Amino acid sequence: MSYPISIGIVLFPGVTQLDFTGPYEVFTRFPHINLYLMSESLEPIRSDRGLTFLPDTTFVQGPNLDVLFVPGGPGINAKLEDKDFLQFLKTQGEQASYVTSVCTGALLLAAAGLLEGYRATTHWLFLDLLAMFGVEVVKKRIVIDGNRITGGGVTAGIDFGLAIAAELFGETLAQEIQLQIEYNPQPPFNSGSPDTAPADVLKRVQAASRDMQETRRQIVQRVISGESTGDTSGKLR
Amino acid sequence: MSYPISIGIVLFPGVTQLDFTGPYEVFTRFPHINLYLMSESLEPIRSDRGLTFLPDTTFVQGPNLDVLFVPGGPGINAKLEDKDFLQFLKTQGEQASYVTSVCTGALLLAAAGLLEGYRATTHWLFLDLLAMFGVEVVKKRIVIDGNRITGGGVTAGIDFGLAIAAELFGETLAQEIQLQIEYNPQPPFNSGSPDTAPADVLKRVQAASRDMQETRRQIVQRVISGESTGDTSGKLR
């Protein structure tokens, strides 16, 4: 890996914006990098909850990446069965120095065959789906296994960004960035993990997520069995 | 205040995107709201570090807001002396149920005369500038004083968003959102505050910020003395 380091953020409609805007705020404070917001086209991209932003290059036109970074969100459902998209991840991931994700972006990496046999994590609601891909799932906020670096749900992206900072540029720069962005978190409640949330809160969030979990489970089963319409060969995992 | 609650995020070129994308991820999980990304025009807005996104209404066309929310960033420098912009904040803020900010957005609220005599906070590097406006500056991550709710630098926006959630919809919803976005922060270092950062890290960040601090101090002095080119009357504070 040589300087400037090329970092690509992989975007798609229905991405959860904080999955990548957290890391983006950290990445853009790195020295000697070229950062790419990559998408299928240069059209504006609408996140799952409405924020619309502009990519700066396409999957086809972008360069080979040193760091491949994939955020998650409801939009992964379509991408889990998008053969061209998964092939893009696979091609980039196989030559990248780092293959990384936040939230359910890990499911996309796994569907592209980039996490099999690795330790990795994802949003707490979808850990079991990640395991279906032959990933050694770890319930931690950030999991580093060789050159695979994966983060938990949504806000884990900030911790993830700082971990990447330390990995690429050392602890001092990571600490400087942490101070610049005043990352001295003080959540007003202690409800950020299924292990600490009040029981009724956990139950309500689980109930509200059940349909999405079931839909995704079916998609993952199709992907694994090679029955996805986008991948009838069963080889693109 | 009646439902749906109207929340306006005030955008401008050079905004620090995480100042508002953190709260945005929380706000968009509220029930019964109308959320507006407001800007001077409908042109795409470029954040300080490049991310470019689309507003959905203009200052002139947007509705009266129940919650006025102002993020910060390098772009505030121009806005601190933009008479029309400050008049927009003043008009909205005087009729809003809540007047809120994250990071250096507090300086804009103060320049519009909306924080005088209130307790409030801002990014740790600019606390003294906030005090110049007659604000009772408090070194806390979130400060609630009546209907003024202000947050510290950048990442404080997530804590801030959850505080707003609790204020508007109660603790249970705030806890549900915290669990959805897995806000269980685990910074890899303890460098997020000037009180905890290693001395050399603090020194480097302070040195790198000195020019911006001095530039802003001069701007604030002009605003306070009424010498801003955008406000020769000295009345619009």
Coordinates of N, CA and C in Angstrom, one line a residue, chain B residues 58-208:
Chain B
T58 N -36.3 25.9 1.0 CA -35.5 27.1 1.2 C -35.9 27.8 2.5
F59 N -35.1 28.7 2.9 CA -35.4 29.5 4.1 C -36.7 30.3 3.9
V60 N -36.9 30.7 2.7 CA -38.1 31.6 2.4 C -39.3 30.7 2.3
Q61 N -39.2 29.5 1.6 CA -40.4 28.7 1.3 C -40.7 27.8 2.5
G62 N -39.8 27.5 3.4 CA -40.1 26.6 4.5 C -41.1 27.1 5.5
P63 N -41.7 26.2 6.3 CA -42.7 26.6 7.2 C -42.2 27.2 8.5
N64 N -43.0 27.7 9.3 CA -42.6 28.1 10.7 C -42.3 26.8 11.4
L65 N -41.2 26.8 12.1 CA -40.6 25.6 12.7 C -41.0 25.5 14.2
D66 N -41.3 24.3 14.6 CA -41.4 24.0 16.1 C -40.1 23.8 16.7
V67 N -39.2 23.2 16.0 CA -37.8 23.0 16.4 C -36.8 23.5 15.4
L68 N -36.1 24.5 15.8 CA -35.1 25.1 15.0 C -33.7 24.5 15.4
F69 N -33.1 23.9 14.4 CA -31.8 23.2 14.7 C -30.7 23.7 13.8
V70 N -29.6 24.2 14.4 CA -28.5 24.7 13.6 C -27.2 24.0 13.9
P71 N -26.6 23.3 12.9 CA -25.3 22.7 13.0 C -24.2 23.7 12.8
G72 N -23.0 23.3 13.0 CA -21.8 24.2 12.8 C -20.9 23.8 11.7
G73 N -19.7 24.3 11.8 CA -18.7 24.0 10.8 C -18.0 25.2 10.3
P74 N -16.9 25.1 9.5 CA -16.2 26.3 9.0 C -17.1 27.3 8.3
G75 N -18.2 26.8 7.7 CA -19.1 27.7 6.9 C -19.8 28.7 7.8
I76 N -19.8 28.5 9.1 CA -20.4 29.6 9.9 C -19.8 30.9 9.8
N77 N -18.5 30.9 9.4 CA -17.8 32.2 9.4 C -18.5 33.2 8.5
A78 N -18.9 32.7 7.3 CA -19.6 33.6 6.4 C -21.0 34.0 6.9
K79 N -21.6 33.0 7.5 CA -23.0 33.2 8.0 C -23.1 34.1 9.2
L80 N -22.0 34.2 10.0 CA -22.0 35.1 11.2 C -22.2 36.5 10.8
E81 N -21.9 36.9 9.5 CA -22.1 38.2 9.1 C -23.1 38.4 7.9
D82 N -23.9 37.4 7.8 CA -24.9 37.4 6.7 C -26.3 37.8 7.4
K83 N -26.6 39.1 7.1 CA -27.7 39.7 7.8 C -29.1 38.9 7.5
D84 N -29.3 38.6 6.2 CA -30.5 37.9 5.9 C -30.6 36.5 6.6
F85 N -29.5 35.8 6.6 CA -29.4 34.5 7.3 C -29.8 34.7 8.8
L86 N -29.1 35.7 9.4 CA -29.3 35.8 10.9 C -30.8 36.3 11.2
Q87 N -31.3 37.1 10.2 CA -32.7 37.5 10.4 C -33.7 36.3 10.3
F88 N -33.3 35.4 9.4 CA -34.1 34.1 9.3 C -34.1 33.3 10.6
L89 N -32.9 33.2 11.2 CA -32.7 32.5 12.4 C -33.6 33.2 13.5
K90 N -33.4 34.5 13.6 CA -34.1 35.3 14.6 C -35.6 35.1 14.5
T91 N -36.1 35.3 13.3 CA -37.6 35.2 13.1 C -38.1 33.8 13.5
Q92 N -37.4 32.7 13.0 CA -37.8 31.4 13.3 C -37.6 31.1 14.8
G93 N -36.5 31.5 15.3 CA -36.2 31.2 16.7 C -37.1 31.8 17.7
E94 N -37.6 33.1 17.4 CA -38.5 33.8 18.3 C -39.9 33.1 18.4
Q95 N -40.2 32.4 17.4 CA -41.6 31.7 17.4 C -41.5 30.2 17.6
A96 N -40.3 29.7 17.6 CA -40.1 28.2 17.7 C -40.3 27.7 19.2
S97 N -40.7 26.5 19.3 CA -40.9 25.9 20.7 C -39.5 25.5 21.2
Y98 N -38.6 25.2 20.3 CA -37.2 24.8 20.8 C -36.2 25.5 19.8
V99 N -35.2 26.0 20.4 CA -34.1 26.6 19.6 C -32.8 25.9 20.0
T100 N -32.2 25.2 19.0 CA -31.2 24.2 19.3 C -30.0 24.3 18.3
S101 N -28.9 23.7 18.8 CA -27.7 23.7 18.0 C -26.8 22.5 18.4
V102 N -25.9 22.2 17.5 CA -24.8 21.3 17.8 C -23.5 22.0 17.3
C103 N -22.4 21.8 18.1 CA -21.1 22.4 17.7 C -21.2 23.9 17.5
T104 N -20.5 24.5 16.6 CA -20.5 25.9 16.4 C -21.7 26.5 15.9
G105 N -22.8 25.7 15.7 CA -24.1 26.3 15.4 C -24.5 27.2 16.5
A106 N -24.1 27.0 17.7 CA -24.4 27.9 18.8 C -24.0 29.3 18.5
L107 N -22.9 29.5 17.8 CA -22.4 30.8 17.6 C -23.3 31.6 16.6
L108 N -23.9 30.8 15.7 CA -24.9 31.4 14.8 C -26.2 31.8 15.6
L109 N -26.6 30.9 16.5 CA -27.8 31.3 17.3 C -27.5 32.5 18.1
A110 N -26.3 32.6 18.7 CA -25.9 33.7 19.5 C -25.8 35.0 18.7
A111 N -25.3 34.9 17.5 CA -25.2 36.1 16.6 C -26.6 36.6 16.2
A112 N -27.5 35.7 16.2 CA -28.9 36.1 15.9 C -29.6 36.6 17.1
G113 N -28.9 36.7 18.2 CA -29.5 37.2 19.5 C -30.4 36.2 20.2
L114 N -30.2 34.9 19.9 CA -31.1 33.9 20.5 C -30.6 33.2 21.7
L115 N -29.4 33.5 22.1 CA -28.8 32.8 23.3 C -28.4 33.8 24.4
E116 N -28.6 35.1 24.2 CA -28.1 36.0 25.3 C -28.8 35.7 26.6
G117 N -28.0 35.6 27.6 CA -28.5 35.3 29.0 C -28.9 33.9 29.2
Y118 N -28.8 33.0 28.2 CA -29.0 31.6 28.4 C -27.7 30.9 28.7
R119 N -27.9 29.7 29.3 CA -26.8 28.8 29.4 C -26.7 27.9 28.2
A120 N -25.5 27.7 27.6 CA -25.4 27.0 26.3 C -24.0 26.5 26.2
T121 N -23.8 25.6 25.2 CA -22.4 25.1 25.0 C -22.1 25.1 23.5
T122 N -20.9 24.7 23.1 CA -20.5 24.7 21.7 C -19.2 23.8 21.7
H123 N -18.6 23.6 20.5 CA -17.3 22.9 20.4 C -16.3 23.5 21.4
W124 N -15.5 22.6 22.0 CA -14.6 23.0 23.1 C -13.6 24.1 22.7
L125 N -13.3 24.1 21.4 CA -12.3 25.1 20.9 C -12.9 26.6 20.8
F126 N -14.2 26.7 20.9 CA -14.8 28.0 20.7 C -15.8 28.4 21.8
L127 N -15.6 27.8 23.0 CA -16.4 28.2 24.2 C -16.2 29.7 24.5
D128 N -15.0 30.2 24.4 CA -14.8 31.6 24.8 C -15.4 32.6 23.8
L129 N -15.5 32.2 22.5 CA -16.2 33.0 21.6 C -17.7 33.1 21.8
L130 N -18.2 32.0 22.3 CA -19.7 32.0 22.6 C -19.9 32.9 23.8
A131 N -19.0 32.9 24.7 CA -19.2 33.8 25.9 C -19.2 35.3 25.5
M132 N -18.5 35.6 24.4 CA -18.4 37.0 24.0 C -19.8 37.6 23.6
F133 N -20.7 36.7 23.3 CA -22.1 37.1 23.0 C -23.0 37.3 24.2
G134 N -22.4 37.2 25.4 CA -23.3 37.3 26.6 C -24.0 36.0 26.9
V135 N -23.4 34.9 26.5 CA -24.0 33.6 26.8 C -23.3 33.1 28.0
E136 N -24.1 32.4 28.9 CA -23.5 31.8 30.1 C -23.0 30.4 29.6
V137 N -21.7 30.3 29.3 CA -21.2 29.1 28.7 C -21.0 28.0 29.7
V138 N -21.4 26.8 29.4 CA -21.3 25.7 30.3 C -20.6 24.6 29.5
K139 N -19.5 24.1 30.2 CA -18.7 23.0 29.6 C -19.4 21.7 29.8
K140 N -20.5 21.4 29.1 CA -21.1 20.1 29.2 C -21.4 19.6 27.8
R141 N -21.7 18.3 27.6 CA -21.9 17.8 26.3 C -23.3 18.3 25.8
I142 N -24.3 18.3 26.6 CA -25.6 18.8 26.2 C -26.0 19.8 27.3
V143 N -26.5 21.0 26.9 CA -27.0 21.9 27.9 C -28.5 22.3 27.5
I144 N -29.3 22.1 28.5 CA -30.7 22.4 28.3 C -31.1 23.5 29.3
D145 N -31.5 24.7 28.7 CA -31.9 25.8 29.5 C -33.2 26.3 28.9
G146 N -34.3 26.0 29.6 CA -35.6 26.3 29.1 C -35.8 25.6 27.8
N147 N -36.1 26.4 26.7 CA -36.3 25.8 25.4 C -35.1 25.9 24.5
R148 N -33.9 26.2 25.1 CA -32.7 26.3 24.4 C -31.9 25.0 24.7
I149 N -31.6 24.2 23.6 CA -30.9 22.9 23.8 C -29.7 23.0 22.9
T150 N -28.5 23.0 23.5 CA -27.3 23.1 22.7 C -26.3 21.9 23.0
G151 N -25.6 21.5 22.0 CA -24.7 20.3 22.2 C -23.2 20.8 21.9
G152 N -22.3 20.0 22.3 CA -20.9 20.2 22.1 C -20.5 19.9 20.7
G153 N -19.2 19.6 20.5 CA -18.7 19.5 19.1 C -19.1 18.2 18.4
V154 N -19.4 18.4 17.1 CA -19.6 17.3 16.1 C -20.3 16.1 16.6
T155 N -19.6 15.1 17.2 CA -20.3 13.9 17.6 C -21.3 14.0 18.7
A156 N -21.3 15.2 19.4 CA -22.3 15.4 20.4 C -23.7 15.4 19.8
G157 N -23.7 15.5 18.5 CA -25.0 15.5 17.9 C -25.9 14.3 18.1
I158 N -25.2 13.1 18.3 CA -26.0 11.9 18.6 C -26.6 12.0 20.0
D159 N -25.8 12.3 21.0 CA -26.3 12.5 22.3 C -27.4 13.6 22.3
F160 N -27.2 14.6 21.6 CA -28.2 15.7 21.5 C -29.5 15.2 20.9
G161 N -29.4 14.4 19.8 CA -30.6 13.9 19.2 C -31.4 13.1 20.1
L162 N -30.7 12.3 20.9 CA -31.4 11.4 21.9 C -32.1 12.3 23.0
A163 N -31.4 13.4 23.4 CA -31.9 14.3 24.4 C -33.2 14.9 23.8
I164 N -33.2 15.3 22.5 CA -34.4 15.9 21.9 C -35.5 14.8 21.8
A165 N -35.1 13.6 21.5 CA -36.1 12.5 21.5 C -36.8 12.4 22.8
A166 N -36.1 12.4 23.9 CA -36.7 12.3 25.2 C -37.5 13.5 25.5
E167 N -37.1 14.7 25.1 CA -37.8 15.9 25.4 C -39.1 15.9 24.7
L168 N -39.1 15.5 23.4 CA -40.3 15.6 22.6 C -41.3 14.4 22.8
F169 N -40.7 13.2 22.9 CA -41.5 12.0 22.9 C -41.3 11.1 24.1
G170 N -40.5 11.4 25.0 CA -40.3 10.6 26.2 C -39.1 9.7 26.1
E171 N -38.7 9.2 27.3 CA -37.5 8.4 27.4 C -37.6 7.1 26.7
T172 N -38.8 6.5 26.6 CA -38.9 5.1 26.0 C -38.6 5.2 24.5
L173 N -39.1 6.2 23.9 CA -38.8 6.3 22.4 C -37.3 6.6 22.2
A174 N -36.7 7.4 23.1 CA -35.3 7.7 23.0 C -34.5 6.5 23.2
Q175 N -34.9 5.6 24.1 CA -34.2 4.4 24.3 C -34.3 3.4 23.2
E176 N -35.5 3.4 22.6 CA -35.7 2.5 21.4 C -34.8 2.9 20.2
I177 N -34.7 4.2 20.0 CA -33.9 4.7 18.9 C -32.4 4.4 19.2
Q178 N -32.0 4.6 20.5 CA -30.6 4.3 20.9 C -30.3 2.8 20.5
L179 N -31.3 2.0 20.8 CA -31.0 0.5 20.5 C -31.0 0.3 19.0
Q180 N -31.9 0.9 18.3 CA -31.9 0.7 16.8 C -30.6 1.1 16.2
I181 N -30.1 2.2 16.6 CA -28.8 2.7 16.0 C -27.6 2.2 16.8
E182 N -27.8 1.2 17.7 CA -26.8 0.6 18.5 C -25.8 1.6 19.0
Y183 N -26.3 2.6 19.7 CA -25.5 3.6 20.3 C -25.0 3.2 21.6
N184 N -23.9 2.4 21.5 CA -23.3 1.8 22.7 C -21.8 2.1 22.5
P185 N -21.5 3.4 22.5 CA -20.1 3.9 22.1 C -19.0 3.3 22.8
Q186 N -18.0 2.9 22.1 CA -16.7 2.4 22.7 C -15.5 2.9 22.0
P187 N -15.2 4.2 22.3 CA -14.1 4.9 21.6 C -12.8 4.1 21.9
P188 N -12.0 3.8 20.9 CA -10.8 3.0 21.1 C -9.8 3.8 21.9
F189 N -9.9 5.1 22.1 CA -9.0 5.9 22.9 C -9.8 6.9 23.8
N190 N -9.2 7.5 24.7 CA -9.8 8.4 25.6 C -9.4 9.8 25.4
S191 N -9.6 10.2 24.1 CA -9.0 11.5 23.7 C -10.0 12.5 23.2
G192 N -11.3 12.3 23.6 CA -12.4 13.0 23.0 C -12.7 14.4 23.7
S193 N -11.9 14.7 24.7 CA -12.1 16.0 25.4 C -10.8 16.5 25.8
P194 N -10.7 17.9 25.8 CA -9.4 18.5 26.2 C -9.0 18.1 27.6
D195 N -9.9 17.6 28.4 CA -9.6 17.2 29.8 C -9.0 15.8 29.9
T196 N -9.2 15.0 28.8 CA -8.7 13.7 28.9 C -7.7 13.3 27.8
A197 N -7.5 14.2 26.8 CA -6.6 13.9 25.7 C -5.1 14.0 26.2
P198 N -4.3 13.2 25.7 CA -2.8 13.3 26.0 C -2.4 14.7 25.7
A199 N -1.4 15.2 26.5 CA -1.0 16.6 26.4 C -0.5 17.0 25.0
D200 N 0.3 16.1 24.4 CA 0.8 16.4 23.1 C -0.3 16.4 22.0
V201 N -1.3 15.6 22.1 CA -2.4 15.6 21.2 C -3.2 16.9 21.3
L202 N -3.4 17.3 22.6 CA -4.1 18.5 22.8 C -3.4 19.7 22.2
K203 N -2.1 19.7 22.4 CA -1.3 20.8 21.9 C -1.3 20.9 20.4
R204 N -1.2 19.7 19.7 CA -1.3 19.7 18.3 C -2.6 20.2 17.7
V205 N -3.7 19.7 18.3 CA -5.0 20.2 17.8 C -5.2 21.6 18.1
Q206 N -4.8 22.1 19.2 CA -4.9 23.6 19.5 C -4.1 24.4 18.5
A207 N -2.9 23.9 18.2 CA -2.0 24.7 17.3 C -2.6 24.7 15.9
A208 N -3.2 23.6 15.5 CA -3.8 23.5 14.1 C -5.1 24.4 14.0

